[in-house]
Structure formats: structure tokens, C-alpha cells
Amino acid sequence: MPTHIRTCHICEANCGIVIEIAEGSRDILSIKGDAANPFSRGHTCPKATAIADLENDPDRLRLPMRRVGDEWVAASWEAAFADIAARFARLRAAGGESALYVGNPNAHNYSVSTQLALLKKALGTRNVFSAGSVDQVPHQLVQMWIYGHNALFPIPDIDRTQHLVIIGGNPLASNGSVWTVPDVKKRLRDLRARGGRLTVIDPRRTETAEIADTHHFIRPGTDPALLVALLLAMDEAGLVAPGRLAPLLAGWEEVWAALRVFDIAGLADRCGIAEADIRALAASLAGPEPAVVYGRIGVSTAEFATLNHWLINLLNIATGNLDRIGGAMFSSPAADLVAQSGAGSRGRFASRVSGHPELLGEFPAVALAEEIATPGPGQVRALVTIAGNPVLSVPDGGALDAALADIDLYVAIDMYVTATTRHAHWILPPCGPLEKDHYPLFLAPIATRNFAAYSPPVFEATPGTKSDWQIVAELARALAGAQGQALPNIVPPRDVLDRMLRASERGLSLADIEAHPHGLDLGEHVPRLPERLRTPDKTIHCAVPELLEDLTGRFADWLAAPAAAGLLLIGRRHLRNNNSWLGNSRRLAKGPARCTLLIHPDDAGARGVADGADVTLTSDTGTVIVAAEISESVMPGTVSLPHGFGHGRDGVRLRVARERPGVSINDLTSRARIDPLSGNAALVGTPVEVSPAFAVAAE
Ligand SMILES: Nc1nc2c(c(=O)[nH]1)N[C@H]1C(S)=C(S)[C@@H](COP(=O)(O)OP(=O)(O)OC[C@H]3O[C@@H](n4cnc5c(=O)[nH]c(N)nc54)[C@H](O)[C@@H]3O)O[C@H]1N2
Ligand SMILES: Nc1nc2c(c(=O)[nH]1)N[C@H]1C(S)=C(S)[C@@H](COP(=O)(O)OP(=O)(O)OC[C@H]3O[C@@H](n4cnc5c(=O)[nH]c(N)nc54)[C@H](O)[C@@H]3O)O[C@H]1N2
Ligand code: SF4
Ligand SMILES: [Mo]
């Protein structure tokens, strides 16, 4: 029986998998973990098996589809590109602006990234948006400011640390994020087995919190208070000890001067964690054993997101754990993005309607709807989305939904008719997932060990289908041609990758990596500072003026103002979901309903809410009706609804997902709640009200 060794491309973990195919056919018999993969060691999760469902899904589009009213009509690629190009050229001639939205699956598709510049050039626009600004751009901004390059991610050294503190992350459901860490549950067990500790800070007692030594509930959005308090507690106890980093720290004293105006008791009060617990945690982190603080979505998609990540980096520096074995370490990847891309930029230009500064060449995703809907010179009249579902994933998705209903040209590169792509004039679908090759270009550099693995396609491409990168490149050519521009040269992704590998310090070729189908282990991380820094003076720029201002201005004001009363809404992830797009897999959809509102018994009781009964959930942005699930796993004052649901909108063609469509949390989140430094959406901590939803005219 033919077996294929591959890397799963669904989430950041990049587990090795073995796919068994029936002889002489394309029938997938099994998808299992690859025990010979040195990195994932046989681990997989249910989403890997769902790749077979994706490959075979009858709802998955296979040909270009043109929308005619409410109907979809299949067309040839030639007809699709010709029509799109002609419409685009007319629109540009009339002064119409265009925009591009790049969704999350592109982070798992190296080949698209090799062609994106062509498309941006052909579109001729600065209106570039991505899922990064509902996700990780605050990390990148801090790294650009303090280490001199946005891609210098410090990675928790889980296999050698003695204390891991996870703030606002739930790797047991997410399998790790901005941290490629397959088999994370086993790695956490090993940590505890060697006498190490796991501490989790989260408003919900998550799956990860369940296996931790210590879990502290925290009031949503109050993390900067905790982080400042931890730093001050170390300072007061004389425990600040950057060790060998000390000579690399620029502006270190300035930072402490700014921090020392706050007092621990007030900060503790605000975040709801006892002062004694904060002091104990600070002492443990500053102890002799290696320790590391890691923060994710709960602190990245918050109003103080950039401040949070700066403070987390300062904590790892203050304890001497940055660039230390068992601490937060920098990788030495086979394909080095740090060496081969620009450091990053902020504020070179601003968005038309709200004046958001550009960050890394993009505007915040919260600004997409207003750029389409606001009339005037520069109004966006044409949109291309690549593997994105912003109606469900960006705050106030309803506003974007309405804006898209009225746009002149919308081209979606996607394989489903979703809440977003239902508005497209054309949907251009990629070939099946196993007809593509895979290399974790963006994820290997954030892996907890240095590793590389290349997966060739399992199946030959079905005649008449195209890979995403081909669609992007050919669309770029068609648009360029229609505007009378020179036709861009298309370099195959494999060639780009091979060049990047060879130009990196390890000097590997693609062939070297292909020679190891189970993956090439490149070893544990090693200390890399100062030479890895990209600041011109090779120091760590601790005292970033924008951050000091945010700390002493916006944060201090927030701390002085009375805390918001009432319920705050947070999200959650489930092992069997993946953002908005694996819900059409029968295998993954089974089991109890997941799109429920978790509410603490005290909050339910005070509002007359019964377990399982529908409630009306209202924010300043919108209202949804959803079943309540009463649970002590959320802290009082906090309710939790997963994101990625809301498939019930008219015209969505996801038959399995629509059996239990759920509601979209982003019909409640607000475009006005952002972290102003990064423009990242504040998805957590939306103020909401909950009341029983009474059936109309029952009885
Ligand atoms: N199964 C599955 N895996 C996934 C995904 C998926 O949808 N499903 N999505 C992938 C993607 S794109 C990403 S970015 C990653 C995300 O990876 P993670 O960040 O690990 O995932 P989340 O489950 O969103 O974890 C965020 C945690 O923050 C908590 N939280 C909410 N508000 C606050 C707050 O104010 N403070 C603190 N301290 N905590 C807070 C939440 O309760 C939650 O437990 O997961 C990836 N992996
Ligand atoms: N309230 C709230 N909102 C959130 C989050 C949250 O925690 N809470 N999380 C945020 C995060 S971290 C993220 S990353 C974003 C994700 O936001 P998006 O990237 O906008 O959305 P996804 O749900 O990942 O949708 C991916 C789309 O790509 C399509 N697709 C999948 N694979 C491929 C492929 O190989 N090729 C092509 N062409 N298309 C493909 C799918 O059909 C789907 O339509 O959501 C964000 N939104
Ligand atoms: S954890 Fe992620 S990479 Fe591993 S099998 Fe599951 S979806 Fe695939
Ligand atoms: Mo994400």
C-alpha cells in the first residue's frame, strides 16, 4: 500500500503524518502520526485526519465560480482571468482603489508568499490587510523596536525550562501559537516530571490550566497590571538580575524609573490576583532555575497588547532568561527570514479614513470595512481576499458584510462559499490540500527546536486545477496586462525556497532537506545574542519612547479610572475547530454543540439564566442569541463564546457546518476597541449584557 510521509499544514504545530493511500487510486485509507518524525514524535490531533474530509468534501469548489445573482456558475480559468482583468482595468481607469486581505492559512502556505509581491504590485495599492492584525502584530512591533527586527521571536524553551508561565494561551486546544511545539501536552508533562512548574494566567480554567501546578484567574484586559506588578515585585526584592545580558541593555534604568511610580497593591487589586501570589510568582521566576514567560491571544488581542508583550520581554530580560537555555530563545532556522527580510516599518503612511499608521506594510483589519464603505477619493471599490474569512474573523463582521454587498469587484481565492466569499463576483479555488507541497517557512523559525521538513505533493494535480500560488501569480499577470504594465516573471516557489535556504547561515539546499522525509532535526536552540540583534548598535532597546508614553499615559489613566463593572466577553478555541474553516468536516463536527456561552453560576443566577437555555447576548456592536452553558470554569464577571462560527448567513455553502451554524462572536466585538500602537484588534474583554431569550408567542 502506498504511504506518504508529510507534515500537517493545518496548525502551527506542523506534526509529521503518514498517509496511506489505496493502491492505484486516490482513496485515503488513513492519516496517522509519524513516529519517526524527530520533532512531533508521532503526535497528531483529530484535525490531521480531517485533511481527508477536506480533500473529498463535495462542497469544496473545484473550478472558478462566477456569481450571477444568487447563483454560482462554473467557468474556465481563461474566462475568469479575462473578466476579472477587464473589470479591474475599467475600475482603475475610473479612479477606483483596490485592497487585499491575506488570511491566516497563508501562514501555512510558503508558496503563496513567494508570489504576493507580484499581486500587490499589479493591484497598485497600499490597502493591504491581513489576519495578522487580529492576531500577532503586537509581538512583531515589540520585536522590531527592541531587537531591531520584527521576526526575532523569542521562543519558550519548553524542553529545558523549569518554570513556564503561560499568560492568555491555551496550547492544549491550540497546539501552540507563535510557538511551533508539537506534542505540547507530553512536553508539559515532561516539564512537571523533571520537577518543573507550569503556571497559567487565564480568565477561564482551560484545558491547559487543568494540568498546571498553579492557575490564577485574571479579569480580562488587566494583564498589564499583573506584568508591571511582577516587575516591581522583583525590583523591590532586589531580584532583578539580567546577568550576561546586562551590557546589552540600552535604556534599562529609564524603564525602571517609569515603572517605579506604580504600586503593587493597586496593580494587584486591578488584575484580581493577590499581592502575595504576585510576589511569590516574581520570586520563582527570578530564582536560579531557568524560567520563561509566554503570552498569546489573550494578551495579544487586547487593548494593551503591545505594552503586554514589551512587559513580557522585560520580565524575561530582568530574570536573565532571555537567550538562556530553558528561557526564551532565538532560533537558528534553515531558511532565515530575519537575515532575508527588512526589519519592519511603522507609520510610513496612514490609512485614508481613520489615519491608522501602516505597520509592516499593512493597515489594521478593523479598517477594511470603512475603507470600502466611506465614499470619497481613494475609496476601495475592488477587493481580493486570499484564504480569509474576515466577515467572521474581524471585529464587527456585520459592517464588513454590509460593505461587501455593495463593492464593485470582489475576487476571492478560496475553496468554499463562506460568510465572506458569498459576496464575491468570482471565487478562484485552489487544488486539493494534498496536491500541494509544504514547507513551514514561517513556522520553523518559531519552533521550540530547530527543524526543517519538506513535503512534496501526495497526489498529482487534477488536470484543470491550480495551486494557490499559481492563481495568485496568474491573477497578477492578468491584472498587470490589462493595465498595460510589463508582465511579471513568475519564479516557481521551490526555486525561491531553495535560494532562501542556501543564502541562510546553515547553507542547506532544498535537496538536503528533501533527503530527510521524516524531517531534519537541527538541534536545540543555542544562545544567539548579541550577534542575532538587528539594532544598529547591537543593543536591546528597552526604553522605547512610544511604550514609555503608553505606560505613563494611557495605562496610568486606565489604572486610575474605575474598573468597568458588568460582564466581559472573551473567546475560546476547541481542538476540533480551526478558526472558521474546518467546520464542514463531519468527523470534526461531531460531539456536543460547541458554540455556547460559558457563564459562571453566580452570573447566570443573577440574571435568571438556566443551563442550556437561549440567552440574548448584547454589546455596543450587536446582538446574538446563543445557548448558555453554566460553568465554574469561567471566573465571575466573564463569559466566553468561541470564534469562527456564524455559518447561517444566507448563501453560505457549507452543508455540514450549517447543521449547527452557531453565531459569530465578531458580530459583538467592536472596531473601535484596538491597541493604538499596533492597530491590533482588542478581541478580548468586550463589555456585554446577558439576559434570558424568551421564545415569542410560546404556548
Ligand atoms: N484547535 C485549534 N487550534 C488552533 C486554532 C483554532 O482555531 N483551533 N487557531 C490557531 C490560531 S490562528 C491561533 S492565533 C492560535 C491561538 O493560540 P492560543 O492563544 O493558545 O489560543 P486561545 O485558545 O485563543 O487562547 C487564548 C487564551 O486567552 C484567554 N484569555 C482571554 N482573555 C484574556 C485576558 O484578558 N487575559 C489573559 N491572561 N487571558 C485571556 C482565553 O481564555 C484563552 O484560554 O491557535 C491556533 N491553533
Ligand atoms: N473574536 C475573535 N476573533 C478572532 C480570533 C479570536 O480569537 N477571537 N482569532 C483571530 C485569529 S488569531 C485569526 S488567525 C483570524 C483568522 O482569520 P481569517 O484568516 O480571516 O479566517 P479563517 O477562519 O482562518 O479562514 C480561512 C479561509 O481560508 C480558506 N482556506 C483554508 N485553506 C485554504 C487554502 O489552502 N487556500 C485557500 N485559497 N483558501 C483556504 C477557508 O475556506 C476560509 O474561508 O481570526 C481572528 N478572529
Ligand atoms: S496539532 Fe496541528 S499540525 Fe498537528 S496534527 Fe493537529 S492540526 Fe495538524
Ligand atoms: Mo491566529
Coordinates of N, CA, C and O in Angstrom, one line a residue, residues 491-623:
V491 N 8.6 33.2 -10.8 CA 9.7 32.2 -10.3 C 9.0 31.1 -9.5 O 8.3 31.4 -8.5
P492 N 9.2 29.9 -9.8 CA 8.5 28.8 -9.1 C 8.9 28.8 -7.6 O 10.0 29.1 -7.3
P493 N 7.9 28.6 -6.7 CA 8.2 28.7 -5.2 C 9.3 27.8 -4.8 O 10.1 28.3 -3.9
R494 N 9.5 26.7 -5.3 CA 10.5 25.8 -4.9 C 11.9 26.4 -5.1 O 12.8 26.3 -4.4
D495 N 12.0 27.2 -6.2 CA 13.3 27.8 -6.5 C 13.6 29.0 -5.5 O 14.7 29.2 -5.1
V496 N 12.5 29.7 -5.2 CA 12.6 30.8 -4.2 C 13.1 30.2 -2.9 O 14.0 30.7 -2.2
L497 N 12.4 29.1 -2.5 CA 12.8 28.4 -1.2 C 14.2 27.9 -1.2 O 15.0 28.2 -0.3
D498 N 14.6 27.3 -2.3 CA 16.0 26.8 -2.4 C 17.0 27.9 -2.2 O 18.0 27.8 -1.5
R499 N 16.7 29.0 -2.9 CA 17.6 30.2 -2.8 C 17.7 30.7 -1.4 O 18.7 31.0 -0.9
M500 N 16.5 30.8 -0.7 CA 16.5 31.3 0.7 C 17.3 30.4 1.6 O 18.0 30.8 2.5
L501 N 17.1 29.1 1.4 CA 17.8 28.1 2.2 C 19.3 28.3 2.0 O 20.1 28.4 3.0
R502 N 19.7 28.3 0.8 CA 21.2 28.4 0.5 C 21.8 29.7 1.0 O 23.0 29.7 1.4
A503 N 21.0 30.8 1.0 CA 21.5 32.1 1.4 C 21.5 32.2 2.9 O 22.1 33.2 3.5
S504 N 20.9 31.2 3.7 CA 20.9 31.3 5.1 C 22.1 30.8 5.7 O 22.9 30.1 5.1
E505 N 22.4 31.1 7.0 CA 23.7 30.8 7.6 C 24.0 29.2 7.6 O 25.1 28.8 7.6
R506 N 22.9 28.4 7.7 CA 23.1 27.0 7.7 C 23.6 26.5 6.3 O 24.1 25.4 6.2
G507 N 23.2 27.2 5.3 CA 23.7 26.9 3.9 C 23.1 25.6 3.4 O 23.7 25.0 2.5
L508 N 21.9 25.1 3.9 CA 21.3 23.9 3.3 C 20.7 24.2 2.0 O 20.3 25.3 1.7
S509 N 20.5 23.1 1.2 CA 19.7 23.3 0.0 C 18.4 22.6 0.2 O 18.2 21.8 1.2
L510 N 17.5 22.8 -0.7 CA 16.2 22.1 -0.6 C 16.4 20.6 -0.7 O 15.8 19.8 0.0
A511 N 17.3 20.2 -1.6 CA 17.6 18.8 -1.7 C 18.1 18.2 -0.4 O 17.8 17.0 -0.1
D512 N 18.9 18.9 0.3 CA 19.4 18.4 1.6 C 18.2 18.1 2.5 O 18.2 17.1 3.3
I513 N 17.2 19.0 2.5 CA 16.1 18.8 3.4 C 15.2 17.7 2.9 O 14.7 16.8 3.6
E514 N 15.0 17.6 1.6 CA 14.2 16.5 1.0 C 14.8 15.2 1.2 O 14.0 14.2 1.2
A515 N 16.1 15.1 1.5 CA 16.7 13.8 1.8 C 16.2 13.2 3.1 O 16.5 12.1 3.5
H516 N 15.5 14.1 3.9 CA 15.0 13.6 5.2 C 13.5 13.7 5.3 O 13.0 14.7 5.8
P517 N 12.8 12.8 4.7 CA 11.3 12.9 4.6 C 10.6 13.0 6.0 O 9.6 13.6 6.1
H518 N 11.2 12.4 7.0 CA 10.6 12.5 8.3 C 11.0 13.8 9.1 O 10.6 14.0 10.2
G519 N 11.7 14.6 8.4 CA 12.1 15.9 9.0 C 13.6 15.9 9.4 O 14.1 14.8 9.8
L520 N 14.2 17.0 9.3 CA 15.6 17.1 9.7 C 15.7 17.9 11.0 O 15.4 19.0 11.1
D521 N 16.2 17.2 12.0 CA 16.4 17.8 13.3 C 17.7 18.6 13.3 O 18.8 18.1 13.1
L522 N 17.5 19.9 13.6 CA 18.7 20.8 13.6 C 19.1 21.2 15.0 O 19.9 22.1 15.2
G523 N 18.6 20.5 15.9 CA 19.1 20.6 17.3 C 18.3 21.7 18.1 O 17.5 22.4 17.7
E524 N 18.7 21.7 19.4 CA 18.1 22.6 20.4 C 18.6 24.0 20.1 O 19.7 24.2 19.4
H525 N 17.9 25.0 20.6 CA 18.4 26.4 20.4 C 19.6 26.6 21.2 O 19.9 26.0 22.3
V526 N 20.4 27.5 20.7 CA 21.7 27.9 21.4 C 21.6 29.4 21.6 O 21.0 30.1 20.9
P527 N 22.3 29.9 22.6 CA 22.3 31.4 22.8 C 22.8 32.1 21.6 O 23.8 31.7 21.0
R528 N 22.2 33.2 21.2 CA 22.5 33.9 19.9 C 22.8 35.4 20.1 O 23.0 36.1 19.1
L529 N 22.7 35.9 21.3 CA 22.9 37.3 21.5 C 24.4 37.6 21.9 O 25.0 36.7 22.5
P530 N 24.9 38.7 21.5 CA 24.3 39.8 20.8 C 24.2 39.7 19.3 O 23.5 40.4 18.6
E531 N 24.9 38.7 18.7 CA 25.1 38.8 17.2 C 23.8 38.7 16.5 O 23.7 39.2 15.4
R532 N 22.8 38.1 17.1 CA 21.5 38.0 16.4 C 20.7 39.3 16.3 O 19.8 39.5 15.6
L533 N 21.0 40.2 17.2 CA 20.3 41.5 17.3 C 20.4 42.2 15.9 O 21.5 42.2 15.3
R534 N 19.4 43.0 15.5 CA 19.4 43.7 14.3 C 19.4 45.2 14.6 O 19.2 46.0 13.6
T535 N 19.4 45.6 15.8 CA 19.5 47.1 16.1 C 20.9 47.5 15.6 O 21.9 46.7 15.7
P536 N 21.0 48.7 15.1 CA 22.3 49.2 14.5 C 23.4 49.1 15.5 O 24.6 48.8 15.2
D537 N 23.1 49.4 16.8 CA 24.2 49.4 17.8 C 24.3 48.0 18.5 O 25.1 47.9 19.5
K538 N 23.6 47.0 18.1 CA 23.6 45.7 18.7 C 23.3 45.7 20.2 O 23.9 44.9 20.9
T539 N 22.4 46.6 20.6 CA 21.9 46.5 21.9 C 20.4 46.2 21.9 O 19.8 46.3 20.8
I540 N 19.9 45.9 23.1 CA 18.4 45.7 23.2 C 17.9 47.1 23.6 O 18.2 47.6 24.7
H541 N 17.0 47.6 22.8 CA 16.4 49.0 23.0 C 15.2 48.9 24.0 O 14.1 48.8 23.5
C542 N 15.5 48.9 25.3 CA 14.5 48.6 26.3 C 13.5 49.8 26.4 O 12.3 49.6 26.5
A543 N 14.1 51.0 26.3 CA 13.2 52.2 26.6 C 12.6 52.8 25.3 O 13.0 53.9 24.9
V544 N 11.7 52.1 24.7 CA 11.1 52.6 23.5 C 10.2 53.7 23.9 O 9.3 53.6 24.7
P545 N 10.4 54.9 23.3 CA 9.6 56.1 23.7 C 8.1 55.9 23.6 O 7.4 56.3 24.5
E546 N 7.7 55.2 22.5 CA 6.2 55.0 22.4 C 5.6 54.2 23.5 O 4.5 54.3 23.9
L547 N 6.4 53.2 24.0 CA 6.0 52.3 25.0 C 6.0 53.0 26.4 O 5.1 52.8 27.2
L548 N 7.1 53.8 26.6 CA 7.1 54.5 27.9 C 5.9 55.5 28.0 O 5.3 55.6 29.0
E549 N 5.6 56.1 26.8 CA 4.5 57.0 26.8 C 3.2 56.3 27.0 O 2.3 56.8 27.7
D550 N 3.0 55.1 26.4 CA 1.8 54.3 26.6 C 1.7 53.9 28.1 O 0.6 53.9 28.7
L551 N 2.8 53.6 28.7 CA 2.8 53.1 30.1 C 2.4 54.3 31.0 O 1.6 54.2 31.9
T552 N 3.1 55.4 30.8 CA 2.9 56.5 31.8 C 1.6 57.3 31.4 O 1.1 58.1 32.3
G553 N 1.1 57.2 30.2 CA -0.1 57.9 29.8 C -1.3 57.0 29.8 O -2.0 56.9 30.8
R554 N -1.6 56.3 28.7 CA -2.8 55.6 28.6 C -3.0 54.5 29.7 O -4.1 54.4 30.3
F555 N -1.9 53.8 30.0 CA -2.0 52.7 31.1 C -2.3 53.4 32.4 O -3.2 52.9 33.2
A556 N -1.6 54.4 32.7 CA -1.7 55.1 34.1 C -3.2 55.6 34.2 O -3.8 55.5 35.2
D557 N -3.7 56.2 33.1 CA -5.0 56.7 33.1 C -6.1 55.6 33.3 O -7.0 55.8 34.1
W558 N -5.8 54.5 32.6 CA -6.7 53.4 32.8 C -6.7 52.8 34.2 O -7.8 52.5 34.8
L559 N -5.5 52.8 34.8 CA -5.4 52.3 36.1 C -6.1 53.2 37.1 O -6.7 52.8 38.1
A560 N -6.0 54.5 36.9 CA -6.6 55.5 37.8 C -8.2 55.5 37.6 O -8.9 55.9 38.6
A561 N -8.7 55.1 36.5 CA -10.1 55.2 36.3 C -10.8 54.0 37.0 O -10.2 53.0 37.2
P562 N -12.1 54.1 37.3 CA -12.7 53.0 38.0 C -12.8 51.8 37.0 O -13.0 52.0 35.8
A563 N -12.7 50.6 37.6 CA -12.7 49.4 36.7 C -14.2 49.2 36.2 O -15.1 49.5 36.9
A564 N -14.3 48.8 35.0 CA -15.6 48.6 34.4 C -16.3 47.5 35.1 O -15.8 46.4 35.4
A565 N -17.6 47.8 35.5 CA -18.4 46.7 36.1 C -19.0 45.9 35.0 O -18.9 46.2 33.8
G566 N -19.8 44.9 35.3 CA -20.5 44.2 34.3 C -19.7 43.0 33.7 O -18.6 42.8 34.0
L567 N -20.3 42.4 32.7 CA -19.8 41.2 32.1 C -18.8 41.5 31.0 O -19.1 42.4 30.2
L568 N -17.7 40.8 30.9 CA -16.8 41.0 29.8 C -16.7 39.7 29.0 O -16.6 38.6 29.6
L569 N -16.7 39.8 27.7 CA -16.8 38.6 26.8 C -15.3 38.3 26.3 O -14.6 39.2 25.9
I570 N -15.0 37.0 26.4 CA -13.7 36.5 25.8 C -14.1 35.4 24.9 O -15.2 34.9 24.8
G571 N -13.1 34.9 24.1 CA -13.3 33.8 23.1 C -12.8 32.5 23.7 O -12.6 32.4 24.9
R572 N -12.8 31.5 22.9 CA -12.1 30.2 23.2 C -11.9 29.4 22.0 O -12.7 29.6 21.0
R573 N -11.0 28.5 22.0 CA -10.7 27.6 20.9 C -11.0 26.2 21.3 O -10.8 25.8 22.5
H574 N -11.3 25.3 20.4 CA -11.6 23.9 20.6 C -10.6 23.1 19.7 O -10.4 23.5 18.6
L575 N -10.2 22.0 20.3 CA -9.2 21.1 19.5 C -9.8 20.8 18.1 O -9.0 20.6 17.2
R576 N -11.1 20.6 18.0 CA -11.7 20.1 16.8 C -12.2 21.2 15.9 O -13.0 21.0 15.0
N577 N -11.8 22.5 16.2 CA -12.2 23.6 15.3 C -10.8 24.2 14.8 O -9.8 24.0 15.5
N578 N -10.9 24.9 13.7 CA -9.7 25.7 13.3 C -10.2 27.0 12.8 O -10.7 27.1 11.6
N579 N -10.2 28.0 13.6 CA -10.8 29.3 13.2 C -12.1 29.1 12.6 O -12.9 28.3 13.1
S580 N -12.4 29.6 11.4 CA -13.8 29.5 10.8 C -13.9 28.4 9.8 O -15.0 28.2 9.2
W581 N -12.9 27.6 9.6 CA -12.9 26.9 8.3 C -12.8 25.3 8.3 O -12.8 24.8 7.2
L582 N -12.8 24.7 9.4 CA -12.8 23.2 9.3 C -14.2 22.6 9.7 O -14.3 21.4 9.9
G583 N -15.1 23.5 9.8 CA -16.5 23.1 10.4 C -17.3 22.2 9.4 O -18.3 21.7 9.8
N584 N -16.8 22.0 8.2 CA -17.5 21.2 7.3 C -17.1 19.8 7.3 O -17.6 19.0 6.5
S585 N -16.2 19.4 8.2 CA -15.7 18.0 8.3 C -16.7 17.3 9.3 O -16.8 17.7 10.4
R586 N -17.3 16.3 8.8 CA -18.3 15.5 9.6 C -17.6 15.0 10.8 O -18.1 15.0 12.0
R587 N -16.4 14.5 10.6 CA -15.6 13.9 11.7 C -15.3 14.9 12.8 O -15.3 14.6 14.0
L588 N -15.0 16.1 12.4 CA -14.7 17.2 13.4 C -15.9 17.8 14.1 O -15.9 18.2 15.2
A589 N -17.0 17.7 13.3 CA -18.2 18.4 13.8 C -19.0 17.6 14.9 O -19.8 18.2 15.6
K590 N -18.7 16.3 14.9 CA -19.5 15.5 15.9 C -19.2 15.9 17.3 O -18.2 16.5 17.6
G591 N -20.1 15.4 18.2 CA -20.0 15.7 19.6 C -20.9 16.8 20.0 O -21.7 17.4 19.2
P592 N -20.9 17.2 21.3 CA -21.8 18.2 21.9 C -21.6 19.6 21.1 O -20.5 19.8 20.6
A593 N -22.6 20.3 21.1 CA -22.5 21.7 20.5 C -21.4 22.5 21.2 O -21.3 22.4 22.4
R594 N -20.7 23.2 20.4 CA -19.5 24.0 20.9 C -19.8 25.5 21.0 O -19.1 26.2 21.7
C595 N -20.7 25.9 20.2 CA -20.9 27.4 20.1 C -21.8 27.8 21.2 O -23.0 28.1 21.0
T596 N -21.4 27.7 22.5 CA -22.2 28.0 23.6 C -21.6 29.2 24.4 O -20.4 29.4 24.2
L597 N -22.4 29.8 25.2 CA -21.8 30.9 26.0 C -21.6 30.4 27.4 O -22.5 30.0 28.2
L598 N -20.3 30.3 27.8 CA -19.9 29.8 29.1 C -20.2 31.0 30.1 O -19.8 32.1 29.8
I599 N -20.9 30.7 31.2 CA -21.2 31.7 32.1 C -21.2 31.1 33.5 O -21.6 30.0 33.8
H600 N -20.6 31.9 34.5 CA -20.4 31.4 35.8 C -21.8 31.3 36.5 O -22.7 32.1 36.2
P601 N -22.0 30.3 37.4 CA -23.3 30.1 38.1 C -23.8 31.4 38.8 O -25.0 31.7 38.7
D602 N -22.9 32.2 39.4 CA -23.4 33.4 40.1 C -24.0 34.4 39.1 O -25.0 35.0 39.3
D603 N -23.3 34.5 37.9 CA -23.8 35.5 36.9 C -25.1 35.0 36.2 O -26.0 35.8 35.9
A604 N -25.1 33.6 36.1 CA -26.4 33.1 35.5 C -27.5 33.3 36.5 O -28.6 33.7 36.1
G605 N -27.3 32.9 37.7 CA -28.3 33.1 38.7 C -28.8 34.5 38.9 O -30.1 34.7 38.9
A606 N -27.9 35.4 38.8 CA -28.3 36.9 39.0 C -29.2 37.3 37.8 O -29.9 38.3 37.9
R607 N -29.1 36.6 36.7 CA -29.9 37.0 35.5 C -31.0 36.1 35.1 O -31.6 36.2 34.1
G608 N -31.2 35.1 36.0 CA -32.3 34.2 35.7 C -32.0 33.3 34.5 O -32.9 32.9 33.7
V609 N -30.7 33.0 34.2 CA -30.3 32.2 33.1 C -30.2 30.8 33.5 O -29.6 30.4 34.4
A610 N -30.9 29.9 32.7 CA -30.9 28.4 33.0 C -29.9 27.8 32.1 O -29.6 28.2 30.9
D611 N -29.3 26.7 32.6 CA -28.3 25.9 31.8 C -29.0 25.4 30.5 O -30.0 24.8 30.6
G612 N -28.3 25.6 29.4 CA -28.9 25.1 28.1 C -29.9 26.0 27.5 O -30.2 25.8 26.3
A613 N -30.4 27.0 28.2 CA -31.4 27.9 27.7 C -30.8 29.0 26.8 O -29.6 29.4 27.0
D614 N -31.5 29.4 25.8 CA -31.0 30.5 25.0 C -31.0 31.8 25.8 O -31.9 32.1 26.6
V615 N -29.9 32.6 25.5 CA -29.8 33.9 26.1 C -29.6 34.9 25.0 O -29.1 34.6 23.9
T616 N -29.9 36.1 25.3 CA -29.6 37.3 24.4 C -28.3 37.9 24.8 O -28.2 38.2 26.0
L617 N -27.4 37.9 24.0 CA -26.1 38.5 24.3 C -25.9 39.7 23.5 O -25.9 39.7 22.3
T618 N -25.7 40.9 24.2 CA -25.7 42.2 23.5 C -24.4 43.0 23.9 O -24.0 43.0 25.0
S619 N -23.9 43.6 22.8 CA -22.8 44.5 23.1 C -23.2 45.8 22.4 O -24.2 45.9 21.7
D620 N -22.3 46.8 22.4 CA -22.5 48.1 21.7 C -22.6 47.8 20.2 O -23.2 48.6 19.4
T621 N -22.0 46.7 19.7 CA -21.9 46.5 18.3 C -23.1 45.7 17.8 O -23.6 46.0 16.7
G622 N -23.6 44.7 18.6 CA -24.7 43.9 18.0 C -25.3 42.9 19.1 O -24.9 43.0 20.3
T623 N -26.2 42.1 18.6 CA -26.9 41.1 19.5 C -26.9 39.8 18.8 O -27.1 39.7 17.6

